[in-house]
Every structure is written in structure tokens, then in C-alpha cells.
């Protein structure tokens, strides 16, 4: 009697996170913990970095007399090192900052990234930031590209995507940007990884302590909202997010 071999089911592809960010440092300060957590679980994380932040977020390098191209190279190197520390791949678009302009061409490039990465989760900027118009521009293109990437009739390579949930990471001036923490993510276990990535960004060293303090404050809020018996670390570190679309669930939790 011959026994056949049971067919094997191919392994499911790893979960995919797509981060759409205006400048080279944004993904580290605002979502480095989420990125490191996903990578630690073996998930694929792709950062679409629209600009190097060469004009508006590189004051130290300008004061040192560096040229525009030197600054771009510096910020690219910093972002690549930070992404590597977090476990992510970063793709640069060099679309120019201050101002970053919304354009059909750049949106179309993002559609290709969506279809290529097939994200299960999308992280990007919230809609409002009165201090930096590049962030709302990135937000607008990230959301528009997400919708276009779902449309079978929209031209371009790759398979259409589903409707991945979107999370808006916290802006630098949350009170002035209408940001309200709706999701608090515990990043305690990867905090040292995020801090290491932050320290790759020498051009913005003045932000290292600011975002460390913010993680502490959000961690305090997380503990106050988490119930009494979750075994949280004494020094819990967290990131805050907003959700523009409803949570889909079969259980309220």
C-alpha cells in the first residue's frame, strides 16, 4: 500500500508595515518603537522617506557650512543607520522639503510602494501641523495613495491591496496639532533599540532627550489606562497614535 505525501501549505508571508514619513528623522522620533516591535516579531517594515529634511531639519549642518548635497548625503546616512538599528528597510524619494509639495507623480510612486509591500499596517503623519506643512503634505499623499492602490482600475505595476488600518503618529507639537492619544503602544521591550536609532540622528541631537521624556510621559498614561494586573514594568515607555478609520473586531477589548 502506497501512502501519498500530504500536500504542504506554503508559509504565509510575514506581516508588513509601511511607514510614510516626510523627513529622514520623523520615522525614528515618532514611530521607532512600533517599527522595532514589528521587526522583533519577524515582520517586514518599509519606510517611505519622502525627503531628507535637508532644508528645514538640518540647521546644525547648515551652520557648519555644508552644501545642500553634503547635507542630503549626511541625512541619508543617518536615516539608513537608524533604519538598520530598528530593523527596517528605508526607501528615499528625494522629493525636496520646505516645502514638500503634493504631486500626482509622488503619489503615484507611493501607490507602487503600497502594492509592492502589501502592508497590513500603515503609519504616517496626522492631518494637522501648523509648524511644518511638509507633514500634512505627506499625510495627504499617504492616504490618497492607500485608496488608489486598492483600485483595480488604477494603472501601475503590482497587485491591488486591501484596506490596511492606518495609525497617525504623534507630532512634535501635539497640543497645537489637535492630536489626541487614542492608542498607547507599550515599547518598553524595544526602548533601548529606539534610543540607539535616535542617537544615529546627530543632525538633530537636541531631540534625543525630548523624545525620551515623551516616551516616559506616554508610558505613565499607558499604565494609568491599562488596568491593575498587567505586570507592566516600573518604567514603562510608550508611543501615542490616532486612528482615522474604525477598528474592525469581533471582540471589544
PDB file of N, CA and C in Angstrom, residues 14 31 84 93-94 108 121 132 142 152 158 169-170 172 185 188 193 198 210 219 224-225 247:
ATOM      1  N   UNK A  14       5.397  37.152   5.833  1.00  0.00           N
ATOM      2  CA  UNK A  14       5.401  37.894   7.098  1.00  0.00           C
ATOM      3  C   UNK A  14       4.515  39.128   7.012  1.00  0.00           C
ATOM      4  N   UNK A  31       7.834  56.949  15.501  1.00  0.00           N
ATOM      5  CA  UNK A  31       7.348  55.568  15.358  1.00  0.00           C
ATOM      6  C   UNK A  31       8.445  54.528  15.509  1.00  0.00           C
ATOM      7  N   UNK A  84      18.410  50.643  10.003  1.00  0.00           N
ATOM      8  CA  UNK A  84      19.073  49.365  10.247  1.00  0.00           C
ATOM      9  C   UNK A  84      19.005  48.994  11.726  1.00  0.00           C
ATOM     10  N   UNK A  93      12.944  59.152  -1.554  1.00  0.00           N
ATOM     11  CA  UNK A  93      12.324  59.726  -2.747  1.00  0.00           C
ATOM     12  C   UNK A  93      12.935  61.063  -3.145  1.00  0.00           C
ATOM     13  N   UNK A  94      13.647  61.709  -2.233  1.00  0.00           N
ATOM     14  CA  UNK A  94      14.337  62.968  -2.524  1.00  0.00           C
ATOM     15  C   UNK A  94      13.393  63.959  -3.199  1.00  0.00           C
ATOM     16  N   UNK A 108       1.809  58.748  -7.132  1.00  0.00           N
ATOM     17  CA  UNK A 108       1.874  57.539  -7.951  1.00  0.00           C
ATOM     18  C   UNK A 108       3.027  56.636  -7.512  1.00  0.00           C
ATOM     19  N   UNK A 121      -0.360  47.172   8.007  1.00  0.00           N
ATOM     20  CA  UNK A 121      -0.496  48.349   8.858  1.00  0.00           C
ATOM     21  C   UNK A 121       0.232  49.504   8.182  1.00  0.00           C
ATOM     22  N   UNK A 132       4.768  72.879  10.497  1.00  0.00           N
ATOM     23  CA  UNK A 132       5.525  72.229   9.430  1.00  0.00           C
ATOM     24  C   UNK A 132       4.566  71.669   8.384  1.00  0.00           C
ATOM     25  N   UNK A 142      -0.035  59.999   1.581  1.00  0.00           N
ATOM     26  CA  UNK A 142      -0.070  58.637   2.125  1.00  0.00           C
ATOM     27  C   UNK A 142      -1.484  58.070   2.088  1.00  0.00           C
ATOM     28  N   UNK A 152      -8.572  48.561  -8.668  1.00  0.00           N
ATOM     29  CA  UNK A 152      -8.067  47.661  -9.703  1.00  0.00           C
ATOM     30  C   UNK A 152      -7.879  48.388 -11.028  1.00  0.00           C
ATOM     31  N   UNK A 158       2.043  45.785  -9.991  1.00  0.00           N
ATOM     32  CA  UNK A 158       1.739  45.190  -8.700  1.00  0.00           C
ATOM     33  C   UNK A 158       0.276  44.874  -8.502  1.00  0.00           C
ATOM     34  N   UNK A 169       1.089  58.859  13.826  1.00  0.00           N
ATOM     35  CA  UNK A 169       1.996  59.011  14.949  1.00  0.00           C
ATOM     36  C   UNK A 169       1.984  60.451  15.468  1.00  0.00           C
ATOM     37  N   UNK A 170       2.560  60.632  16.644  1.00  0.00           N
ATOM     38  CA  UNK A 170       2.429  61.897  17.365  1.00  0.00           C
ATOM     39  C   UNK A 170       3.316  62.985  16.781  1.00  0.00           C
ATOM     40  N   UNK A 172       5.309  66.768  16.780  1.00  0.00           N
ATOM     41  CA  UNK A 172       6.198  67.376  17.762  1.00  0.00           C
ATOM     42  C   UNK A 172       5.457  68.347  18.684  1.00  0.00           C
ATOM     43  N   UNK A 185       0.982  52.601  22.732  1.00  0.00           N
ATOM     44  CA  UNK A 185       1.723  51.386  22.405  1.00  0.00           C
ATOM     45  C   UNK A 185       2.876  51.206  23.380  1.00  0.00           C
ATOM     46  N   UNK A 188       8.335  49.345  25.815  1.00  0.00           N
ATOM     47  CA  UNK A 188       9.363  49.155  26.832  1.00  0.00           C
ATOM     48  C   UNK A 188      10.430  48.169  26.393  1.00  0.00           C
ATOM     49  N   UNK A 193      16.498  49.904  21.785  1.00  0.00           N
ATOM     50  CA  UNK A 193      16.682  49.882  20.330  1.00  0.00           C
ATOM     51  C   UNK A 193      16.286  51.225  19.730  1.00  0.00           C
ATOM     52  N   UNK A 198      17.700  56.677  17.626  1.00  0.00           N
ATOM     53  CA  UNK A 198      17.660  58.130  17.795  1.00  0.00           C
ATOM     54  C   UNK A 198      19.069  58.711  17.796  1.00  0.00           C
ATOM     55  N   UNK A 210      14.213  65.082  24.322  1.00  0.00           N
ATOM     56  CA  UNK A 210      12.788  65.413  24.206  1.00  0.00           C
ATOM     57  C   UNK A 210      11.964  64.147  23.981  1.00  0.00           C
ATOM     58  N   UNK A 219       4.275  56.552  28.648  1.00  0.00           N
ATOM     59  CA  UNK A 219       4.279  55.321  29.429  1.00  0.00           C
ATOM     60  C   UNK A 219       3.476  55.447  30.707  1.00  0.00           C
ATOM     61  N   UNK A 224      -1.748  54.106  33.492  1.00  0.00           N
ATOM     62  CA  UNK A 224      -2.976  54.581  34.131  1.00  0.00           C
ATOM     63  C   UNK A 224      -4.222  54.087  33.407  1.00  0.00           C
ATOM     64  N   UNK A 225      -4.064  53.664  32.174  1.00  0.00           N
ATOM     65  CA  UNK A 225      -5.215  53.198  31.387  1.00  0.00           C
ATOM     66  C   UNK A 225      -5.211  51.698  31.138  1.00  0.00           C
ATOM     67  N   UNK A 247     -11.827  50.661  14.124  1.00  0.00           N
ATOM     68  CA  UNK A 247     -11.210  49.378  14.417  1.00  0.00           C
ATOM     69  C   UNK A 247     -12.184  48.274  14.044  1.00  0.00           C
TER      70      UNK A 247
END
